[in-house]
GROMACS .gro file of C-alpha atoms in nm:
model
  305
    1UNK     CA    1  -0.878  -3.297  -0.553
    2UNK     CA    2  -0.573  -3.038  -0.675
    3UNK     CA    3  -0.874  -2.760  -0.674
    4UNK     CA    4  -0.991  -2.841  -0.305
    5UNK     CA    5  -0.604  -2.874  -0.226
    6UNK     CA    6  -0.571  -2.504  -0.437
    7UNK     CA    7  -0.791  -2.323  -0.185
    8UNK     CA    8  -0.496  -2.253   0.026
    9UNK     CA    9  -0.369  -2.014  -0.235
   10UNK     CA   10  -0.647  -1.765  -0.125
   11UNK     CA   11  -0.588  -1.782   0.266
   12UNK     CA   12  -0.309  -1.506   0.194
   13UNK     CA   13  -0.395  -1.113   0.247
   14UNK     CA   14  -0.508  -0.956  -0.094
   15UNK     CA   15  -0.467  -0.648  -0.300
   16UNK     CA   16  -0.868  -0.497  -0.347
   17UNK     CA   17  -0.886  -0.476  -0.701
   18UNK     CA   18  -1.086  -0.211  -0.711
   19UNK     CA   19  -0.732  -0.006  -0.690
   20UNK     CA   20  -0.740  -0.042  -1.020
   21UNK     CA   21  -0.638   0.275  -1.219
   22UNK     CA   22  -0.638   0.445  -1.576
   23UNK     CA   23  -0.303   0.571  -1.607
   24UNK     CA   24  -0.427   0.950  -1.586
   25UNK     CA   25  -0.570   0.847  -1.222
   26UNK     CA   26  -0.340   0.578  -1.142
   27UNK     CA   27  -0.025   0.915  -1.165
   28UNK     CA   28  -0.218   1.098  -0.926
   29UNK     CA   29  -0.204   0.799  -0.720
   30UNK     CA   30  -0.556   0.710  -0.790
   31UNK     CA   31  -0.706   1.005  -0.651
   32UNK     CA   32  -1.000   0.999  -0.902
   33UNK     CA   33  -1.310   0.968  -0.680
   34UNK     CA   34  -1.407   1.343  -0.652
   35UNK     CA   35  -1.259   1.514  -0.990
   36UNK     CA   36  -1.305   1.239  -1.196
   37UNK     CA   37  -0.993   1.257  -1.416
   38UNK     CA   38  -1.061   1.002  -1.639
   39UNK     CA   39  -1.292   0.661  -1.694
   40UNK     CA   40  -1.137   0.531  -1.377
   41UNK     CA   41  -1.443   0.723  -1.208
   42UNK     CA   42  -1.673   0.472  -1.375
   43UNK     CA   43  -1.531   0.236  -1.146
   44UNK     CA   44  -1.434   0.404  -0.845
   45UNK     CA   45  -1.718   0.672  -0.799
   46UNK     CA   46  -2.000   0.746  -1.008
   47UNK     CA   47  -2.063   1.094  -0.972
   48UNK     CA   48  -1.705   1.203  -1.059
   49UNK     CA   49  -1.838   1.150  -1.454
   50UNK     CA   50  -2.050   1.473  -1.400
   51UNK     CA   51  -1.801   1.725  -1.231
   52UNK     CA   52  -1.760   1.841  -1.651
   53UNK     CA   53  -1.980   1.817  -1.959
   54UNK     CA   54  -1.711   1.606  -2.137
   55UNK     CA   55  -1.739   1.309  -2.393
   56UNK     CA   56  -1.447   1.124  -2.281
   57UNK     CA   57  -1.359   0.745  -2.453
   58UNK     CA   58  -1.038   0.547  -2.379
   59UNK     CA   59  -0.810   0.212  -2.439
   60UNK     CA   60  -0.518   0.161  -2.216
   61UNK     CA   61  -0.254  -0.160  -2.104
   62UNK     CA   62  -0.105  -0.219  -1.805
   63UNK     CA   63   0.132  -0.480  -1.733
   64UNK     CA   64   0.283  -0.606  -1.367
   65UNK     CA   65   0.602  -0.817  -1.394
   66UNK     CA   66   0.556  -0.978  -1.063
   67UNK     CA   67   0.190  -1.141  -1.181
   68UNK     CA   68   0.282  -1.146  -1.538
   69UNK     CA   69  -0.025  -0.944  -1.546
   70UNK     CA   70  -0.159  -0.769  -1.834
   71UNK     CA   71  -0.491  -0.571  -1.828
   72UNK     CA   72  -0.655  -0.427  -2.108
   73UNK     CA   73  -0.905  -0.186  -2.034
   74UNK     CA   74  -1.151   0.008  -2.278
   75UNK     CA   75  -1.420   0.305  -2.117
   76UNK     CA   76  -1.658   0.569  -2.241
   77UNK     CA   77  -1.902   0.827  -2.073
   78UNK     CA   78  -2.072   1.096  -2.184
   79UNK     CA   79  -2.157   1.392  -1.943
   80UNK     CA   80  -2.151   1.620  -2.257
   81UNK     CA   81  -2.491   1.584  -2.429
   82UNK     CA   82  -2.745   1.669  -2.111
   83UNK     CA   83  -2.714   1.664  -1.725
   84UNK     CA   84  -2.795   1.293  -1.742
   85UNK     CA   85  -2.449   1.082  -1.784
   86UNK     CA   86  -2.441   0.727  -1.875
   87UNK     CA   87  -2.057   0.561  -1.890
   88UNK     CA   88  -1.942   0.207  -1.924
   89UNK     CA   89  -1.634   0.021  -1.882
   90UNK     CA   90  -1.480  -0.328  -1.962
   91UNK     CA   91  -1.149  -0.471  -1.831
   92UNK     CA   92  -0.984  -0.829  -1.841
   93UNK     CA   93  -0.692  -0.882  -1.662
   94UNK     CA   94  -0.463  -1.212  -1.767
   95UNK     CA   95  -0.225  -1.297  -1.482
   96UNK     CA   96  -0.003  -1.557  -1.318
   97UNK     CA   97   0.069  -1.414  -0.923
   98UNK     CA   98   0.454  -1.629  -0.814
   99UNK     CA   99   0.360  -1.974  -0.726
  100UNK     CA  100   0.577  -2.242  -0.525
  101UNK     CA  101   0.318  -2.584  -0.548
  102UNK     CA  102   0.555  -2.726  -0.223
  103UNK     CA  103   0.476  -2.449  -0.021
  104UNK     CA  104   0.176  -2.268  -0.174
  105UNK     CA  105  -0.074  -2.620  -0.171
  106UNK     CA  106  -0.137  -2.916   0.034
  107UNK     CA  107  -0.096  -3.142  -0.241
  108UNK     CA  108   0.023  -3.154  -0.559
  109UNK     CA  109   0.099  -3.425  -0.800
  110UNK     CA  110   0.465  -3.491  -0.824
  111UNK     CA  111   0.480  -3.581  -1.171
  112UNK     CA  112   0.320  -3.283  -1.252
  113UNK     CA  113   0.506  -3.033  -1.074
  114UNK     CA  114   0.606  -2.824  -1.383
  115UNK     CA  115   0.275  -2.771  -1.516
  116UNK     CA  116   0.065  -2.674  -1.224
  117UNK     CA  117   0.065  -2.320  -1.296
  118UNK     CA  118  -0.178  -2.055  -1.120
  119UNK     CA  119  -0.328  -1.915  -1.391
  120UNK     CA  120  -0.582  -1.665  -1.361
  121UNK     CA  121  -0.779  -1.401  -1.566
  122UNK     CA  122  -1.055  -1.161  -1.476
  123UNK     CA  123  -1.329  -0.986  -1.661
  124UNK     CA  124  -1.548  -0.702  -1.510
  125UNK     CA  125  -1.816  -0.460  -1.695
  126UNK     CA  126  -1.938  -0.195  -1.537
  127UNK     CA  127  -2.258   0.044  -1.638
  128UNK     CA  128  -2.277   0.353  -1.458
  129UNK     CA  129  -2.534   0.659  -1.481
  130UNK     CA  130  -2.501   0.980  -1.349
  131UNK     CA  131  -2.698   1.296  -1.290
  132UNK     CA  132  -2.605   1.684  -1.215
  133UNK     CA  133  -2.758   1.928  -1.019
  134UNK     CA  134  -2.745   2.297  -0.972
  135UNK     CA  135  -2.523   2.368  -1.246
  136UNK     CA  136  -2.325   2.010  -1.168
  137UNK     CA  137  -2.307   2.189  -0.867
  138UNK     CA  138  -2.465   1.865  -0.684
  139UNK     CA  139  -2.365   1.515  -0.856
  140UNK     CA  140  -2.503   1.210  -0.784
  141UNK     CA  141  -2.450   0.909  -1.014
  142UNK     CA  142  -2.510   0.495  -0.918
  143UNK     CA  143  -2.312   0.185  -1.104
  144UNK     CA  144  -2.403  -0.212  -1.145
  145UNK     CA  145  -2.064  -0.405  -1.183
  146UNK     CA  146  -2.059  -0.758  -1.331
  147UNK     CA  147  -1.755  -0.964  -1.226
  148UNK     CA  148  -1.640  -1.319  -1.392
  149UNK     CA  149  -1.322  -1.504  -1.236
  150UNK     CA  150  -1.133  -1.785  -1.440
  151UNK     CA  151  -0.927  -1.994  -1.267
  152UNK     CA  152  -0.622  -2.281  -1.363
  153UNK     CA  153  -0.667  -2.437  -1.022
  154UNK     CA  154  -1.003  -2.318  -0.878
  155UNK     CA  155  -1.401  -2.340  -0.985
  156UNK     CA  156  -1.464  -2.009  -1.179
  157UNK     CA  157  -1.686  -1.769  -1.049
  158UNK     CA  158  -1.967  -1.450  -1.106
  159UNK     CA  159  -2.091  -1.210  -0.894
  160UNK     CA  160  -2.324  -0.898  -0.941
  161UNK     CA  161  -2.248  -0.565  -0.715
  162UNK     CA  162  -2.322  -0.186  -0.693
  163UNK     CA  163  -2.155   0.164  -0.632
  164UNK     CA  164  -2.263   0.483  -0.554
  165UNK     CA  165  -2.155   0.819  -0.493
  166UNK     CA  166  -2.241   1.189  -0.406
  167UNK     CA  167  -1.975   1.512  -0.513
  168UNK     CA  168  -2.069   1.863  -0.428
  169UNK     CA  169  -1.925   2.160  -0.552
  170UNK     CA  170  -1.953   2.437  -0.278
  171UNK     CA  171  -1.717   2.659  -0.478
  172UNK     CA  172  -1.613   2.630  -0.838
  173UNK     CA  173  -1.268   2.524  -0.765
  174UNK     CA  174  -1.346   2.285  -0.467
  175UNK     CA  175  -1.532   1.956  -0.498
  176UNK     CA  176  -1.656   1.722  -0.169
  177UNK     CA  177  -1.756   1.412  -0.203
  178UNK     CA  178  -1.859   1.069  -0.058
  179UNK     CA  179  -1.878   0.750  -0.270
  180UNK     CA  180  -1.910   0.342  -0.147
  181UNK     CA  181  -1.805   0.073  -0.322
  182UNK     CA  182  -1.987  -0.239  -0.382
  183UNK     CA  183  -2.271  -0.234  -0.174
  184UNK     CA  184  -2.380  -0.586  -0.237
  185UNK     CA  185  -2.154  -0.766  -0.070
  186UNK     CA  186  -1.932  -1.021  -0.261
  187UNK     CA  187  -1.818  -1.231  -0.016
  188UNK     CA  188  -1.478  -1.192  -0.128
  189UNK     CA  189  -1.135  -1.037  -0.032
  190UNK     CA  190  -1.034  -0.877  -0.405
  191UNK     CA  191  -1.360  -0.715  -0.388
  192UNK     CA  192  -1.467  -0.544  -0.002
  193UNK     CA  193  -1.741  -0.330   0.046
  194UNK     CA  194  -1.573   0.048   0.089
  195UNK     CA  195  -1.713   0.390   0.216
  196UNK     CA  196  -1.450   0.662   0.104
  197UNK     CA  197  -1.496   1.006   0.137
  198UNK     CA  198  -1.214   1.338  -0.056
  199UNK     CA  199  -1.193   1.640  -0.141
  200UNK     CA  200  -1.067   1.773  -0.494
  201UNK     CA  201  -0.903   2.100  -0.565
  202UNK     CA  202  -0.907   2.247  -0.964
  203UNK     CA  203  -0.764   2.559  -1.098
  204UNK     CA  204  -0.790   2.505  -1.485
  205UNK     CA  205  -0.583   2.472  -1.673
  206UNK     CA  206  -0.300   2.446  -1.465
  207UNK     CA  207  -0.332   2.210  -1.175
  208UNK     CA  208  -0.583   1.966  -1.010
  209UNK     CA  209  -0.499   1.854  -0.632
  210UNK     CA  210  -0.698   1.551  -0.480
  211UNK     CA  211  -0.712   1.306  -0.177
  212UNK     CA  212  -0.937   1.049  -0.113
  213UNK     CA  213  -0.968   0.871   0.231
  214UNK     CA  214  -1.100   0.535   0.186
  215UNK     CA  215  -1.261   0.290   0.447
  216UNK     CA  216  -1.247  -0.087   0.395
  217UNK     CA  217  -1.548  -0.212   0.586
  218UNK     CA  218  -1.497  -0.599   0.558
  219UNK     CA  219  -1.165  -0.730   0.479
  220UNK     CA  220  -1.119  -0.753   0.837
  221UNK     CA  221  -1.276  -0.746   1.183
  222UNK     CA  222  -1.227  -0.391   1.237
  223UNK     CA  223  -1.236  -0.152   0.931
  224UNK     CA  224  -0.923  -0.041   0.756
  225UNK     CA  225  -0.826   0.304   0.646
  226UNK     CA  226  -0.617   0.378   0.332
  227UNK     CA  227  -0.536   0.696   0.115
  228UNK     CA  228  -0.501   0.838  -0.189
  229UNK     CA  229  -0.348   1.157  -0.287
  230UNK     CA  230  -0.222   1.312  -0.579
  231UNK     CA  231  -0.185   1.628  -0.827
  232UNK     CA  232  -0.135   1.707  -1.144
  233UNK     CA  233   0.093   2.044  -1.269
  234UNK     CA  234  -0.031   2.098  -1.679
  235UNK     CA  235   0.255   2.297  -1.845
  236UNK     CA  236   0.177   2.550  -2.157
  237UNK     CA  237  -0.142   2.330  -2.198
  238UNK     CA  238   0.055   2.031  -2.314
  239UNK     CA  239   0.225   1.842  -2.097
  240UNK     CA  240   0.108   1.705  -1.789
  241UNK     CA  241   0.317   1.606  -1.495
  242UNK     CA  242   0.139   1.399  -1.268
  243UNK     CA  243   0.267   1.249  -0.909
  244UNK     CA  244   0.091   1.079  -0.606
  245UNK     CA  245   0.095   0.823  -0.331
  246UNK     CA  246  -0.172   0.569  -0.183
  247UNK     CA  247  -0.170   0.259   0.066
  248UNK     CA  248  -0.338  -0.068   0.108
  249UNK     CA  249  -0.454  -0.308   0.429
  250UNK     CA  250  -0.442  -0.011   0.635
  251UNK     CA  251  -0.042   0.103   0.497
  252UNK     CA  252   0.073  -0.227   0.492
  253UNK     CA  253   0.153  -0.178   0.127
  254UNK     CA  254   0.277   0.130   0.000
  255UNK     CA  255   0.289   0.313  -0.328
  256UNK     CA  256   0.441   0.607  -0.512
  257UNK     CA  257   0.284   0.678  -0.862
  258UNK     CA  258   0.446   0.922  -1.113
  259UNK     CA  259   0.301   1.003  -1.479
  260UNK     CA  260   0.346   1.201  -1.746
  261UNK     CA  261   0.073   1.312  -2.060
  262UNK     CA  262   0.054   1.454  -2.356
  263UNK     CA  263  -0.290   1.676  -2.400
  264UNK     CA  264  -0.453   1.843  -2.664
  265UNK     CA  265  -0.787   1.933  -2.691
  266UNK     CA  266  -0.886   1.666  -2.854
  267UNK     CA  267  -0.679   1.392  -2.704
  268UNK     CA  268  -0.443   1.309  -2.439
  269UNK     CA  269  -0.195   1.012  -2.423
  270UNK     CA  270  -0.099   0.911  -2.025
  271UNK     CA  271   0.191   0.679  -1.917
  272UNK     CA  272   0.197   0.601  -1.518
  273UNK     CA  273   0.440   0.389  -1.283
  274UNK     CA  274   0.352   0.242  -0.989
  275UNK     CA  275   0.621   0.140  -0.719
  276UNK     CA  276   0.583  -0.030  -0.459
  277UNK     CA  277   0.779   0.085  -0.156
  278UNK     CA  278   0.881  -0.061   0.190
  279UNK     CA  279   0.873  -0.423   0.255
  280UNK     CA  280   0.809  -0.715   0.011
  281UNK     CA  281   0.612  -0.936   0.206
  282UNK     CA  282   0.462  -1.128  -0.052
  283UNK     CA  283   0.552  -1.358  -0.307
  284UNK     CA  284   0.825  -1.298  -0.535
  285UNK     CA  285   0.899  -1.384  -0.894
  286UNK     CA  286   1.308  -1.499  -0.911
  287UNK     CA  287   1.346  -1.473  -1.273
  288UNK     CA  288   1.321  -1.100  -1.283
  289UNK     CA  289   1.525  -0.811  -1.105
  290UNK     CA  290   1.446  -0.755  -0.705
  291UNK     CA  291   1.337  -0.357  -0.872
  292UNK     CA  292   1.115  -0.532  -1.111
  293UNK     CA  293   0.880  -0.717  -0.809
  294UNK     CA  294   0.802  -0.326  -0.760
  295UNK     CA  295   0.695  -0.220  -1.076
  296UNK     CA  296   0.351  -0.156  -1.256
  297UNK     CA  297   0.319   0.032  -1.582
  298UNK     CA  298   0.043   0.182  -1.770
  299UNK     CA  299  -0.029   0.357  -2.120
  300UNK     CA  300  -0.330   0.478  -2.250
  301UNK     CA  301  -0.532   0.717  -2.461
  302UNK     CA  302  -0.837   0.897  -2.414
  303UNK     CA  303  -1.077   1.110  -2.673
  304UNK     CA  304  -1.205   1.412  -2.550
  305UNK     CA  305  -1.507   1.610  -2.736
   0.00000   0.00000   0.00000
């Protein structure tokens, strides 16, 4: 009965998780779907994994005070050994998004007000393969995602999807590209099927430019448009500066990324921020600052070969 009463909960507009970022990507404002910066292109678009012959594996943590939301996130591809790529990722996100049972359900059992508690936590595995063409002039590459939901007040569920994408290299410096997201439709709002198409802009080993214009085809009855856009500025060959900006629900939510990294040429450690600007027209947690509603953070490390 509390579960059927629950469903309310998920009547409200929500966040597409696949804007869902490795801190390298998520600084550039998670302009990742044509350069491929890091793993985040395992998720996001195939054919990035190719732009490179690079062995690339990483770990990172994110955390969001307003969900009490933690993600841990480990990757690997490996566009290195042949022209064929083959990359995986796994991610589970623990999180509790604000929760008011008066105002949030239909019902709710007085007696146990304090312990209804919206707990939540996600698991997704993706397996992507990739191939280049023409001197990874021409990249194509095609991913199968696996995605388990675990619910406090709501019936868990699994679904199966796909991506794919297409980069092309017309000059050395300048990558084009086109990439959709989940192709088998989910049925669900975290998850909408997406066409995006960018452009990426390199000049090793000094500065990478991107944007990515992304098309959500069924979160509503008309699709909406979103962006991403960032750049990166490497200094001596160290340190990387890193700052961009994307939206959501067609700029109804609003962020400015920033990051900072530390590269060698073996490995590189990434911190990112996320803040959320404009309007807070969600819920809100009380027992933290008004600033810290706004705030994501993310660390991680990748191994380069």
């Amino acid at each position: 009965m509390l579960c059927a009463a629950a469903c309310l909960l998920f009547s409200q507009q929500a966040q597409a998780e696949d804007d869902f970022f490795e801190p390298t990507g998520l600084g550039m404002g998670g302009a990742v779907r044509i350069l491929g910066v890091d793993s985040s292109a395992i998720r996001l678009n195939p054919a990035a994994m190719v732009g490179e012959p690079t062995y690339l594996s990483s770990l990172s943590y994110s955390y969001y005070p307003r969900e009490r939301g933690h993600i841990f996130s480990s990757g690997a591809y490996d566009s290195r050994t042949s022209n064929f790529a083959l990359g995986t990722n796994y991610s589970v996100r623990n999180f509790e998004p604000p929760f008011d049972p008066q105002a949030d359900t239909l019902w709710y059992p007085v007696s146990e007000d304090a312990s209804l508690r919206d707990k939540r936590t996600f698991h997704r595995w993706e397996l992507a393969a990739a191939y280049a063409f023409l001197g990874r002039r021409i990249n194509v590459g095609l991913s199968g995602r696996v995605l388990r939901r675990e619910y406090e007040l709501r019936e868990d569920t699994m679904k199966f999807t796909m991506d794919s994408g297409v980069v092309f290299y017309p000059l050395p410096f300048l990558g084009l590209g086109v990439s959709s997201q989940n192709m088998i439709p989910t049925g669900d709002t975290l998850y909408p099927t997406r066409l995006s198409t960018g452009l990426g802009l390199r000049l090793p080993p000094v500065l990478k430019v991107a944007i990515d214009v992304v098309f959500d085809l069924t979160s509503a009855s008309k699709p909406l448009t979103d962006i991403h856009a960032g750049a990166e500025l490497r200094i001596m060959g160290l340190v990387s500066i890193r700052g961009g900006y994307y939206s959501e629900g067609r700029f109804t939510q609003n962020y400015v990324t920033w990051g900072v990294g530390l590269d060698s040429e073996r490995v590189r450690i990434s911190f990112a921020m996320r803040i959320e600007a404009g309007n807070l027209d969600r819920n809100l947690r009380d027992d933290i600052t008004a600033d810290g509603n706004r705030i994501l953070n993310s660390v991680g490390i990748d191994m380069k070969f």
